[in-house]
Structure formats: structure tokens, C-alpha cells
PDB file of N, CA, C and O and ligand atoms in Angstrom:
ATOM      1  N   MET A   1     128.619 146.857  94.197  1.00  0.00           N
ATOM      2  CA  MET A   1     127.889 147.298  95.407  1.00  0.00           C
ATOM      3  C   MET A   1     127.644 146.081  96.345  1.00  0.00           C
ATOM      4  O   MET A   1     127.141 145.038  95.877  1.00  0.00           O
ATOM      5  N   SER A   2     128.072 146.175  97.513  1.00  0.00           N
ATOM      6  CA  SER A   2     127.831 145.098  98.451  1.00  0.00           C
ATOM      7  C   SER A   2     126.437 145.253  99.087  1.00  0.00           C
ATOM      8  O   SER A   2     125.784 146.289  98.983  1.00  0.00           O
ATOM      9  N   GLY A   3     125.956 144.294  99.710  1.00  0.00           N
ATOM     10  CA  GLY A   3     124.688 144.284 100.311  1.00  0.00           C
ATOM     11  C   GLY A   3     124.368 143.131 101.120  1.00  0.00           C
ATOM     12  O   GLY A   3     125.387 142.459 101.740  1.00  0.00           O
ATOM     13  N   GLN A   4     123.252 142.473 101.097  1.00  0.00           N
ATOM     14  CA  GLN A   4     122.950 141.208 101.940  1.00  0.00           C
ATOM     15  C   GLN A   4     122.057 140.432 101.049  1.00  0.00           C
ATOM     16  O   GLN A   4     121.163 140.873 100.289  1.00  0.00           O
ATOM     17  N   ILE A   5     122.265 139.099 101.235  1.00  0.00           N
ATOM     18  CA  ILE A   5     121.240 138.094 100.770  1.00  0.00           C
ATOM     19  C   ILE A   5     120.689 137.437 102.011  1.00  0.00           C
ATOM     20  O   ILE A   5     121.091 137.717 103.178  1.00  0.00           O
ATOM     21  N   PHE A   6     119.638 136.679 101.729  1.00  0.00           N
ATOM     22  CA  PHE A   6     118.962 135.994 102.829  1.00  0.00           C
ATOM     23  C   PHE A   6     119.094 134.448 102.642  1.00  0.00           C
ATOM     24  O   PHE A   6     118.631 133.898 101.633  1.00  0.00           O
ATOM     25  N   TRP A   7     119.703 133.790 103.540  1.00  0.00           N
ATOM     26  CA  TRP A   7     119.834 132.376 103.617  1.00  0.00           C
ATOM     27  C   TRP A   7     118.909 131.869 104.657  1.00  0.00           C
ATOM     28  O   TRP A   7     119.101 132.063 105.844  1.00  0.00           O
ATOM     29  N   ASN A   8     117.864 131.056 104.145  1.00  0.00           N
ATOM     30  CA  ASN A   8     116.882 130.596 105.098  1.00  0.00           C
ATOM     31  C   ASN A   8     116.300 131.603 106.021  1.00  0.00           C
ATOM     32  O   ASN A   8     116.053 131.333 107.108  1.00  0.00           O
ATOM     33  N   GLY A   9     116.190 132.797 105.478  1.00  0.00           N
ATOM     34  CA  GLY A   9     115.663 133.848 106.165  1.00  0.00           C
ATOM     35  C   GLY A   9     116.630 134.773 107.024  1.00  0.00           C
ATOM     36  O   GLY A   9     116.281 135.724 107.581  1.00  0.00           O
ATOM     37  N   THR A  10     117.784 134.342 107.073  1.00  0.00           N
ATOM     38  CA  THR A  10     118.819 134.960 107.791  1.00  0.00           C
ATOM     39  C   THR A  10     119.725 135.911 106.933  1.00  0.00           C
ATOM     40  O   THR A  10     120.163 135.431 105.832  1.00  0.00           O
ATOM     41  N   ALA A  11     119.895 137.183 107.287  1.00  0.00           N
ATOM     42  CA  ALA A  11     120.552 138.112 106.352  1.00  0.00           C
ATOM     43  C   ALA A  11     122.105 137.810 106.461  1.00  0.00           C
ATOM     44  O   ALA A  11     122.598 137.645 107.608  1.00  0.00           O
ATOM     45  N   LEU A  12     122.764 137.774 105.370  1.00  0.00           N
ATOM     46  CA  LEU A  12     124.120 137.560 105.270  1.00  0.00           C
ATOM     47  C   LEU A  12     124.750 138.644 104.397  1.00  0.00           C
ATOM     48  O   LEU A  12     124.213 138.779 103.343  1.00  0.00           O
ATOM     49  N   PRO A  13     125.912 139.043 104.713  1.00  0.00           N
ATOM     50  CA  PRO A  13     126.495 140.238 103.829  1.00  0.00           C
ATOM     51  C   PRO A  13     127.225 139.503 102.661  1.00  0.00           C
ATOM     52  O   PRO A  13     127.624 138.238 102.806  1.00  0.00           O
ATOM     53  N   TYR A  14     127.340 140.201 101.580  1.00  0.00           N
ATOM     54  CA  TYR A  14     128.176 139.711 100.432  1.00  0.00           C
ATOM     55  C   TYR A  14     129.054 140.836  99.970  1.00  0.00           C
ATOM     56  O   TYR A  14     128.791 142.007 100.265  1.00  0.00           O
ATOM     57  N   ARG A  15     130.124 140.455  99.256  1.00  0.00           N
ATOM     58  CA  ARG A  15     130.990 141.482  98.786  1.00  0.00           C
ATOM     59  C   ARG A  15     130.792 141.512  97.313  1.00  0.00           C
ATOM     60  O   ARG A  15     130.421 140.651  96.658  1.00  0.00           O
ATOM     61  N   PRO A  16     131.141 142.735  96.664  1.00  0.00           N
ATOM     62  CA  PRO A  16     130.975 142.847  95.272  1.00  0.00           C
ATOM     63  C   PRO A  16     131.649 141.659  94.444  1.00  0.00           C
ATOM     64  O   PRO A  16     132.709 141.196  94.705  1.00  0.00           O
ATOM     65  N   GLY A  17     130.720 141.097  93.449  1.00  0.00           N
ATOM     66  CA  GLY A  17     131.315 140.073  92.589  1.00  0.00           C
ATOM     67  C   GLY A  17     131.219 138.710  93.180  1.00  0.00           C
ATOM     68  O   GLY A  17     131.402 137.671  92.481  1.00  0.00           O
ATOM     69  N   GLU A  18     130.865 138.554  94.456  1.00  0.00           N
ATOM     70  CA  GLU A  18     130.662 137.133  95.003  1.00  0.00           C
ATOM     71  C   GLU A  18     129.453 136.364  94.435  1.00  0.00           C
ATOM     72  O   GLU A  18     128.418 136.887  94.242  1.00  0.00           O
ATOM     73  N   THR A  19     129.753 135.117  94.433  1.00  0.00           N
ATOM     74  CA  THR A  19     128.581 134.235  94.187  1.00  0.00           C
ATOM     75  C   THR A  19     127.989 133.961  95.523  1.00  0.00           C
ATOM     76  O   THR A  19     128.496 134.051  96.600  1.00  0.00           O
ATOM     77  N   VAL A  20     126.689 133.315  95.360  1.00  0.00           N
ATOM     78  CA  VAL A  20     126.097 132.884  96.603  1.00  0.00           C
ATOM     79  C   VAL A  20     126.904 131.871  97.447  1.00  0.00           C
ATOM     80  O   VAL A  20     127.119 131.963  98.638  1.00  0.00           O
ATOM     81  N   ALA A  21     127.473 130.922  96.650  1.00  0.00           N
ATOM     82  CA  ALA A  21     128.387 129.937  97.369  1.00  0.00           C
ATOM     83  C   ALA A  21     129.513 130.508  98.068  1.00  0.00           C
ATOM     84  O   ALA A  21     129.793 130.191  99.222  1.00  0.00           O
ATOM     85  N   THR A  22     130.075 131.549  97.521  1.00  0.00           N
ATOM     86  CA  THR A  22     131.224 132.129  98.290  1.00  0.00           C
ATOM     87  C   THR A  22     130.729 132.883  99.572  1.00  0.00           C
ATOM     88  O   THR A  22     131.307 132.926 100.528  1.00  0.00           O
ATOM     89  N   ALA A  23     129.604 133.686  99.300  1.00  0.00           N
ATOM     90  CA  ALA A  23     129.047 134.418 100.455  1.00  0.00           C
ATOM     91  C   ALA A  23     128.704 133.454 101.619  1.00  0.00           C
ATOM     92  O   ALA A  23     128.920 133.719 102.742  1.00  0.00           O
ATOM     93  N   LEU A  24     128.099 132.363 101.275  1.00  0.00           N
ATOM     94  CA  LEU A  24     127.714 131.419 102.278  1.00  0.00           C
ATOM     95  C   LEU A  24     128.868 130.726 102.958  1.00  0.00           C
ATOM     96  O   LEU A  24     128.932 130.641 104.159  1.00  0.00           O
ATOM     97  N   THR A  25     129.836 130.426 102.135  1.00  0.00           N
ATOM     98  CA  THR A  25     131.095 129.852 102.776  1.00  0.00           C
ATOM     99  C   THR A  25     131.792 130.832 103.667  1.00  0.00           C
ATOM    100  O   THR A  25     132.158 130.443 104.808  1.00  0.00           O
ATOM    101  N   ARG A  26     131.862 132.117 103.219  1.00  0.00           N
ATOM    102  CA  ARG A  26     132.616 133.072 104.041  1.00  0.00           C
ATOM    103  C   ARG A  26     131.789 133.340 105.314  1.00  0.00           C
ATOM    104  O   ARG A  26     132.429 133.661 106.324  1.00  0.00           O
ATOM    105  N   ALA A  27     130.454 133.029 105.314  1.00  0.00           N
ATOM    106  CA  ALA A  27     129.587 133.239 106.575  1.00  0.00           C
ATOM    107  C   ALA A  27     129.528 131.944 107.363  1.00  0.00           C
ATOM    108  O   ALA A  27     128.974 131.893 108.502  1.00  0.00           O
ATOM    109  N   GLY A  28     130.333 130.926 106.915  1.00  0.00           N
ATOM    110  CA  GLY A  28     130.459 129.678 107.654  1.00  0.00           C
ATOM    111  C   GLY A  28     129.437 128.665 107.340  1.00  0.00           C
ATOM    112  O   GLY A  28     129.302 127.683 108.042  1.00  0.00           O
ATOM    113  N   VAL A  29     128.594 128.903 106.427  1.00  0.00           N
ATOM    114  CA  VAL A  29     127.577 127.937 105.876  1.00  0.00           C
ATOM    115  C   VAL A  29     128.280 126.885 104.901  1.00  0.00           C
ATOM    116  O   VAL A  29     128.588 127.412 103.844  1.00  0.00           O
ATOM    117  N   LEU A  30     128.455 125.726 105.240  1.00  0.00           N
ATOM    118  CA  LEU A  30     129.100 124.735 104.390  1.00  0.00           C
ATOM    119  C   LEU A  30     128.173 123.744 103.837  1.00  0.00           C
ATOM    120  O   LEU A  30     128.416 122.973 102.875  1.00  0.00           O
ATOM    121  N   ARG A  31     127.076 123.588 104.518  1.00  0.00           N
ATOM    122  CA  ARG A  31     126.014 122.609 104.256  1.00  0.00           C
ATOM    123  C   ARG A  31     124.768 123.335 103.523  1.00  0.00           C
ATOM    124  O   ARG A  31     124.186 124.140 104.241  1.00  0.00           O
ATOM    125  N   PHE A  32     124.721 123.091 102.198  1.00  0.00           N
ATOM    126  CA  PHE A  32     123.569 123.835 101.519  1.00  0.00           C
ATOM    127  C   PHE A  32     122.315 123.008 101.453  1.00  0.00           C
ATOM    128  O   PHE A  32     121.384 123.605 100.995  1.00  0.00           O
ATOM    129  N   GLY A  33     122.271 121.873 102.071  1.00  0.00           N
ATOM    130  CA  GLY A  33     121.062 121.014 101.997  1.00  0.00           C
ATOM    131  C   GLY A  33     121.423 119.562 102.036  1.00  0.00           C
ATOM    132  O   GLY A  33     122.586 119.405 102.273  1.00  0.00           O
ATOM    133  N   VAL A  34     120.526 118.730 101.756  1.00  0.00           N
ATOM    134  CA  VAL A  34     120.637 117.368 101.821  1.00  0.00           C
ATOM    135  C   VAL A  34     120.220 116.746 100.487  1.00  0.00           C
ATOM    136  O   VAL A  34     119.004 116.997 100.126  1.00  0.00           O
ATOM    137  N   ALA A  35     121.045 115.970  99.917  1.00  0.00           N
ATOM    138  CA  ALA A  35     120.758 115.299  98.605  1.00  0.00           C
ATOM    139  C   ALA A  35     119.759 114.199  98.935  1.00  0.00           C
ATOM    140  O   ALA A  35     119.663 113.692 100.082  1.00  0.00           O
ATOM    141  N   PRO A  36     119.060 113.665  97.873  1.00  0.00           N
ATOM    142  CA  PRO A  36     118.133 112.591  97.952  1.00  0.00           C
ATOM    143  C   PRO A  36     118.663 111.392  98.761  1.00  0.00           C
ATOM    144  O   PRO A  36     118.000 110.610  99.445  1.00  0.00           O
ATOM    145  N   GLY A  37     120.013 111.151  98.634  1.00  0.00           N
ATOM    146  CA  GLY A  37     120.689 109.944  99.093  1.00  0.00           C
ATOM    147  C   GLY A  37     121.084 110.162 100.590  1.00  0.00           C
ATOM    148  O   GLY A  37     121.608 109.388 101.257  1.00  0.00           O
ATOM    149  N   GLY A  38     120.793 111.400 101.097  1.00  0.00           N
ATOM    150  CA  GLY A  38     121.124 111.610 102.460  1.00  0.00           C
ATOM    151  C   GLY A  38     122.561 112.445 102.652  1.00  0.00           C
ATOM    152  O   GLY A  38     122.746 112.732 103.756  1.00  0.00           O
ATOM    153  N   GLN A  39     123.252 112.651 101.614  1.00  0.00           N
ATOM    154  CA  GLN A  39     124.441 113.224 101.775  1.00  0.00           C
ATOM    155  C   GLN A  39     124.291 114.705 101.913  1.00  0.00           C
ATOM    156  O   GLN A  39     123.355 115.266 101.346  1.00  0.00           O
ATOM    157  N   ALA A  40     125.223 115.384 102.574  1.00  0.00           N
ATOM    158  CA  ALA A  40     125.134 116.837 102.628  1.00  0.00           C
ATOM    159  C   ALA A  40     125.530 117.425 101.304  1.00  0.00           C
ATOM    160  O   ALA A  40     126.358 117.114 100.639  1.00  0.00           O
ATOM    161  N   ARG A  41     124.822 118.547 100.935  1.00  0.00           N
ATOM    162  CA  ARG A  41     125.136 119.262  99.703  1.00  0.00           C
ATOM    163  C   ARG A  41     126.068 120.467 100.118  1.00  0.00           C
ATOM    164  O   ARG A  41     125.942 121.053 101.207  1.00  0.00           O
ATOM    165  N   GLY A  42     127.002 120.857  99.209  1.00  0.00           N
ATOM    166  CA  GLY A  42     127.870 121.857  99.425  1.00  0.00           C
ATOM    167  C   GLY A  42     128.613 122.055  98.223  1.00  0.00           C
ATOM    168  O   GLY A  42     128.568 121.358  97.170  1.00  0.00           O
ATOM    169  N   ILE A  43     129.775 122.787  98.251  1.00  0.00           N
ATOM    170  CA  ILE A  43     130.635 123.170  97.178  1.00  0.00           C
ATOM    171  C   ILE A  43     131.511 121.928  96.954  1.00  0.00           C
ATOM    172  O   ILE A  43     132.064 121.419  97.861  1.00  0.00           O
ATOM    173  N   PHE A  44     131.525 121.610  95.635  1.00  0.00           N
ATOM    174  CA  PHE A  44     132.579 120.564  95.218  1.00  0.00           C
ATOM    175  C   PHE A  44     133.413 120.846  94.145  1.00  0.00           C
ATOM    176  O   PHE A  44     134.559 121.113  94.318  1.00  0.00           O
ATOM    177  N   CYS A  45     132.755 121.143  92.996  1.00  0.00           N
ATOM    178  CA  CYS A  45     133.593 121.459  91.896  1.00  0.00           C
ATOM    179  C   CYS A  45     133.848 123.073  91.730  1.00  0.00           C
ATOM    180  O   CYS A  45     134.866 123.397  91.192  1.00  0.00           O
ATOM    181  N   GLY A  46     132.915 123.784  92.085  1.00  0.00           N
ATOM    182  CA  GLY A  46     132.917 125.245  92.103  1.00  0.00           C
ATOM    183  C   GLY A  46     132.744 125.897  90.659  1.00  0.00           C
ATOM    184  O   GLY A  46     133.010 127.032  90.573  1.00  0.00           O
ATOM    185  N   ILE A  47     132.484 124.994  89.649  1.00  0.00           N
ATOM    186  CA  ILE A  47     132.304 125.433  88.278  1.00  0.00           C
ATOM    187  C   ILE A  47     130.908 125.061  87.653  1.00  0.00           C
ATOM    188  O   ILE A  47     130.932 125.036  86.335  1.00  0.00           O
ATOM    189  N   GLY A  48     129.945 124.742  88.379  1.00  0.00           N
ATOM    190  CA  GLY A  48     128.733 124.458  87.838  1.00  0.00           C
ATOM    191  C   GLY A  48     128.627 123.119  87.307  1.00  0.00           C
ATOM    192  O   GLY A  48     127.645 122.919  86.412  1.00  0.00           O
ATOM    193  N   GLN A  49     129.362 122.041  87.558  1.00  0.00           N
ATOM    194  CA  GLN A  49     129.265 120.747  86.851  1.00  0.00           C
ATOM    195  C   GLN A  49     128.731 119.661  87.767  1.00  0.00           C
ATOM    196  O   GLN A  49     128.080 118.872  87.219  1.00  0.00           O
ATOM    197  N   CYS A  50     128.906 119.757  89.081  1.00  0.00           N
ATOM    198  CA  CYS A  50     128.557 118.599  89.851  1.00  0.00           C
ATOM    199  C   CYS A  50     127.058 118.779  90.568  1.00  0.00           C
ATOM    200  O   CYS A  50     126.642 117.751  91.006  1.00  0.00           O
ATOM    201  N   GLN A  51     126.584 119.924  90.483  1.00  0.00           N
ATOM    202  CA  GLN A  51     125.223 120.242  91.211  1.00  0.00           C
ATOM    203  C   GLN A  51     125.325 119.959  92.710  1.00  0.00           C
ATOM    204  O   GLN A  51     124.247 119.890  93.355  1.00  0.00           O
ATOM    205  N   GLY A  52     126.419 119.766  93.311  1.00  0.00           N
ATOM    206  CA  GLY A  52     126.563 119.698  94.716  1.00  0.00           C
ATOM    207  C   GLY A  52     126.047 120.858  95.515  1.00  0.00           C
ATOM    208  O   GLY A  52     125.739 120.760  96.689  1.00  0.00           O
ATOM    209  N   CYS A  53     126.019 122.004  94.893  1.00  0.00           N
ATOM    210  CA  CYS A  53     125.715 123.258  95.492  1.00  0.00           C
ATOM    211  C   CYS A  53     124.428 123.774  95.230  1.00  0.00           C
ATOM    212  O   CYS A  53     124.099 124.862  95.489  1.00  0.00           O
ATOM    213  N   LEU A  54     123.513 122.974  94.732  1.00  0.00           N
ATOM    214  CA  LEU A  54     122.136 123.293  94.547  1.00  0.00           C
ATOM    215  C   LEU A  54     121.476 124.007  95.659  1.00  0.00           C
ATOM    216  O   LEU A  54     121.616 123.616  96.814  1.00  0.00           O
ATOM    217  N   VAL A  55     120.838 125.111  95.426  1.00  0.00           N
ATOM    218  CA  VAL A  55     120.071 125.906  96.451  1.00  0.00           C
ATOM    219  C   VAL A  55     118.706 126.251  95.786  1.00  0.00           C
ATOM    220  O   VAL A  55     118.619 126.255  94.556  1.00  0.00           O
ATOM    221  N   GLN A  56     117.769 126.619  96.601  1.00  0.00           N
ATOM    222  CA  GLN A  56     116.564 127.104  96.027  1.00  0.00           C
ATOM    223  C   GLN A  56     116.431 128.529  96.031  1.00  0.00           C
ATOM    224  O   GLN A  56     116.625 129.244  97.036  1.00  0.00           O
ATOM    225  N   VAL A  57     115.989 129.009  94.830  1.00  0.00           N
ATOM    226  CA  VAL A  57     115.685 130.395  94.741  1.00  0.00           C
ATOM    227  C   VAL A  57     114.247 130.544  94.116  1.00  0.00           C
ATOM    228  O   VAL A  57     114.056 130.159  92.999  1.00  0.00           O
ATOM    229  N   GLY A  58     113.256 131.000  94.934  1.00  0.00           N
ATOM    230  CA  GLY A  58     111.842 130.817  94.506  1.00  0.00           C
ATOM    231  C   GLY A  58     111.523 129.467  94.276  1.00  0.00           C
ATOM    232  O   GLY A  58     111.812 128.614  95.124  1.00  0.00           O
ATOM    233  N   ALA A  59     111.015 129.216  93.005  1.00  0.00           N
ATOM    234  CA  ALA A  59     110.441 127.881  92.674  1.00  0.00           C
ATOM    235  C   ALA A  59     111.541 126.976  92.017  1.00  0.00           C
ATOM    236  O   ALA A  59     111.286 125.742  91.809  1.00  0.00           O
ATOM    237  N   ARG A  60     112.697 127.551  91.942  1.00  0.00           N
ATOM    238  CA  ARG A  60     113.643 126.737  91.071  1.00  0.00           C
ATOM    239  C   ARG A  60     114.979 126.465  91.897  1.00  0.00           C
ATOM    240  O   ARG A  60     115.344 127.149  92.796  1.00  0.00           O
ATOM    241  N   LEU A  61     115.668 125.272  91.489  1.00  0.00           N
ATOM    242  CA  LEU A  61     116.842 124.898  92.064  1.00  0.00           C
ATOM    243  C   LEU A  61     118.049 125.437  91.066  1.00  0.00           C
ATOM    244  O   LEU A  61     117.818 125.420  89.835  1.00  0.00           O
ATOM    245  N   THR A  62     119.086 125.903  91.734  1.00  0.00           N
ATOM    246  CA  THR A  62     120.089 126.460  90.849  1.00  0.00           C
ATOM    247  C   THR A  62     121.531 126.398  91.543  1.00  0.00           C
ATOM    248  O   THR A  62     121.510 126.229  92.775  1.00  0.00           O
ATOM    249  N   GLU A  63     122.518 126.377  90.863  1.00  0.00           N
ATOM    250  CA  GLU A  63     123.879 126.144  91.398  1.00  0.00           C
ATOM    251  C   GLU A  63     124.356 127.405  92.086  1.00  0.00           C
ATOM    252  O   GLU A  63     124.517 128.451  91.392  1.00  0.00           O
ATOM    253  N   ALA A  64     124.708 127.421  93.482  1.00  0.00           N
ATOM    254  CA  ALA A  64     125.073 128.472  94.088  1.00  0.00           C
ATOM    255  C   ALA A  64     126.366 129.055  93.623  1.00  0.00           C
ATOM    256  O   ALA A  64     126.689 130.222  93.853  1.00  0.00           O
ATOM    257  N   CYS A  65     127.263 128.143  93.189  1.00  0.00           N
ATOM    258  CA  CYS A  65     128.524 128.501  92.606  1.00  0.00           C
ATOM    259  C   CYS A  65     128.560 129.378  91.451  1.00  0.00           C
ATOM    260  O   CYS A  65     129.592 129.906  91.096  1.00  0.00           O
ATOM    261  N   LEU A  66     127.385 129.402  90.709  1.00  0.00           N
ATOM    262  CA  LEU A  66     127.240 130.204  89.510  1.00  0.00           C
ATOM    263  C   LEU A  66     126.370 131.418  89.657  1.00  0.00           C
ATOM    264  O   LEU A  66     126.130 132.180  88.835  1.00  0.00           O
ATOM    265  N   LEU A  67     125.715 131.505  90.847  1.00  0.00           N
ATOM    266  CA  LEU A  67     124.624 132.472  91.113  1.00  0.00           C
ATOM    267  C   LEU A  67     125.306 133.678  91.706  1.00  0.00           C
ATOM    268  O   LEU A  67     125.761 133.621  93.006  1.00  0.00           O
ATOM    269  N   PRO A  68     125.369 134.819  90.989  1.00  0.00           N
ATOM    270  CA  PRO A  68     125.765 136.111  91.545  1.00  0.00           C
ATOM    271  C   PRO A  68     124.940 136.536  92.695  1.00  0.00           C
ATOM    272  O   PRO A  68     123.732 136.471  92.592  1.00  0.00           O
ATOM    273  N   CYS A  69     125.533 137.026  93.707  1.00  0.00           N
ATOM    274  CA  CYS A  69     124.704 137.723  94.888  1.00  0.00           C
ATOM    275  C   CYS A  69     124.039 139.032  94.318  1.00  0.00           C
ATOM    276  O   CYS A  69     124.655 139.737  93.448  1.00  0.00           O
ATOM    277  N   ARG A  70     122.949 139.324  94.689  1.00  0.00           N
ATOM    278  CA  ARG A  70     122.356 140.666  94.402  1.00  0.00           C
ATOM    279  C   ARG A  70     121.536 141.025  95.667  1.00  0.00           C
ATOM    280  O   ARG A  70     121.039 140.087  96.488  1.00  0.00           O
ATOM    281  N   ASP A  71     121.338 142.203  95.957  1.00  0.00           N
ATOM    282  CA  ASP A  71     120.850 142.683  97.327  1.00  0.00           C
ATOM    283  C   ASP A  71     119.477 142.180  97.351  1.00  0.00           C
ATOM    284  O   ASP A  71     118.566 142.318  96.556  1.00  0.00           O
ATOM    285  N   GLY A  72     119.193 141.622  98.629  1.00  0.00           N
ATOM    286  CA  GLY A  72     117.820 141.013  98.956  1.00  0.00           C
ATOM    287  C   GLY A  72     117.486 139.669  98.286  1.00  0.00           C
ATOM    288  O   GLY A  72     116.359 139.250  98.517  1.00  0.00           O
ATOM    289  N   LEU A  73     118.449 139.029  97.623  1.00  0.00           N
ATOM    290  CA  LEU A  73     118.188 137.745  97.161  1.00  0.00           C
ATOM    291  C   LEU A  73     117.899 136.653  98.261  1.00  0.00           C
ATOM    292  O   LEU A  73     118.536 136.540  99.228  1.00  0.00           O
ATOM    293  N   MET A  74     116.735 136.077  98.013  1.00  0.00           N
ATOM    294  CA  MET A  74     116.287 135.034  98.958  1.00  0.00           C
ATOM    295  C   MET A  74     116.662 133.708  98.536  1.00  0.00           C
ATOM    296  O   MET A  74     116.339 133.197  97.359  1.00  0.00           O
ATOM    297  N   VAL A  75     117.564 132.982  99.325  1.00  0.00           N
ATOM    298  CA  VAL A  75     117.941 131.614  98.948  1.00  0.00           C
ATOM    299  C   VAL A  75     117.688 130.717 100.113  1.00  0.00           C
ATOM    300  O   VAL A  75     117.872 131.091 101.329  1.00  0.00           O
ATOM    301  N   SER A  76     117.396 129.521  99.793  1.00  0.00           N
ATOM    302  CA  SER A  76     117.243 128.489 100.814  1.00  0.00           C
ATOM    303  C   SER A  76     117.788 127.141 100.476  1.00  0.00           C
ATOM    304  O   SER A  76     118.176 127.040  99.338  1.00  0.00           O
ATOM    305  N   ASP A  77     118.013 126.317 101.500  1.00  0.00           N
ATOM    306  CA  ASP A  77     118.583 125.081 101.280  1.00  0.00           C
ATOM    307  C   ASP A  77     117.724 124.194 100.279  1.00  0.00           C
ATOM    308  O   ASP A  77     116.530 124.393 100.235  1.00  0.00           O
ATOM    309  N   ALA A  78     118.306 123.257  99.587  1.00  0.00           N
ATOM    310  CA  ALA A  78     117.650 122.462  98.577  1.00  0.00           C
ATOM    311  C   ALA A  78     117.621 121.007  99.031  1.00  0.00           C
ATOM    312  O   ALA A  78     118.667 120.517  99.437  1.00  0.00           O
ATOM    313  N   GLY A  79     116.643 120.373  99.029  1.00  0.00           N
ATOM    314  CA  GLY A  79     116.400 118.930  99.371  1.00  0.00           C
ATOM    315  C   GLY A  79     116.312 118.840 100.930  1.00  0.00           C
ATOM    316  O   GLY A  79     116.364 119.732 101.676  1.00  0.00           O
ATOM    317  N   GLY A  80     116.358 117.580 101.288  1.00  0.00           N
ATOM    318  CA  GLY A  80     116.294 117.186 102.647  1.00  0.00           C
ATOM    319  C   GLY A  80     114.785 116.973 103.117  1.00  0.00           C
ATOM    320  O   GLY A  80     113.848 117.189 102.267  1.00  0.00           O
ATOM    321  N   PRO A  81     114.613 116.369 104.256  1.00  0.00           N
ATOM    322  CA  PRO A  81     113.359 116.022 104.754  1.00  0.00           C
ATOM    323  C   PRO A  81     112.316 117.104 104.806  1.00  0.00           C
ATOM    324  O   PRO A  81     111.103 116.920 104.506  1.00  0.00           O
ATOM    325  N   GLN A  82     112.713 118.440 104.954  1.00  0.00           N
ATOM    326  CA  GLN A  82     111.745 119.456 105.088  1.00  0.00           C
ATOM    327  C   GLN A  82     111.234 119.789 103.712  1.00  0.00           C
ATOM    328  O   GLN A  82     110.195 120.563 103.651  1.00  0.00           O
ATOM    329  N   HIS A  83     111.841 119.253 102.690  1.00  0.00           N
ATOM    330  CA  HIS A  83     111.387 119.495 101.396  1.00  0.00           C
ATOM    331  C   HIS A  83     110.725 118.282 100.673  1.00  0.00           C
ATOM    332  O   HIS A  83     110.400 118.224  99.606  1.00  0.00           O
ATOM    333  N   GLY A  84     110.413 117.313 101.618  1.00  0.00           N
ATOM    334  CA  GLY A  84     109.752 116.113 101.076  1.00  0.00           C
ATOM    335  C   GLY A  84     110.546 115.129 100.493  1.00  0.00           C
ATOM    336  O   GLY A  84     110.889 114.646  99.526  1.00  0.00           O
TER     337      GLY A  84
HETATM  338  S1  FES B   1     129.993 123.233  93.259  1.00  0.00           S
HETATM  339 FE1  FES B   1     129.669 121.930  91.649  1.00  0.00          FE
HETATM  340  S2  FES B   1     128.036 122.847  90.569  1.00  0.00           S
HETATM  341 FE2  FES B   1     128.455 124.164  92.090  1.00  0.00          FE
END
């Protein structure tokens, strides 16, 4: 079943079976946040090994490339100045 996730409060559609990383990429979101060193976060390995795609879901950080979309899922960028 398709539906929508929320990226930094903006509704984005997803297709059945998509991960959050795929849905974000398809929506044109390539920058998932900023790493402590100032580099942009985004998809690199796509298999849960590099943590380049970390996003925030509630109080935890998780790999967007491993996170299945589900309707109403609230996701936000991880790291960067706005997160201290
Ligand atoms: S892209 Fe490497 S962990 Fe997700």
C-alpha cells in the first residue's frame, strides 16, 4: 500500500516496498543532513554499512536506506547546525 511520509514536515509520496532513502531520492531530496565534519549526508553504500544516510525518526537516528516507508512516518534530517 502506498501512502506518504513526512520529511521535515513536508508530505512526500512513497511506493510499495520503498525505503525512506528511495522515496526521498525520488522526490529530489539528495541531502539528508550534515555530518559533524560539515559534509552533506546522503546515500553512499545503500546497504546499511556507511551511515551516510542517517535520518532522525523520533529520538533515534537510523539508516534511511534500511528503513521501510510506512504511512505517516515522520522523518527529519540528522545532524547539522540546527541539531547542535
Ligand atoms: S547509504 Fe550507507 S548506510 Fe545507508
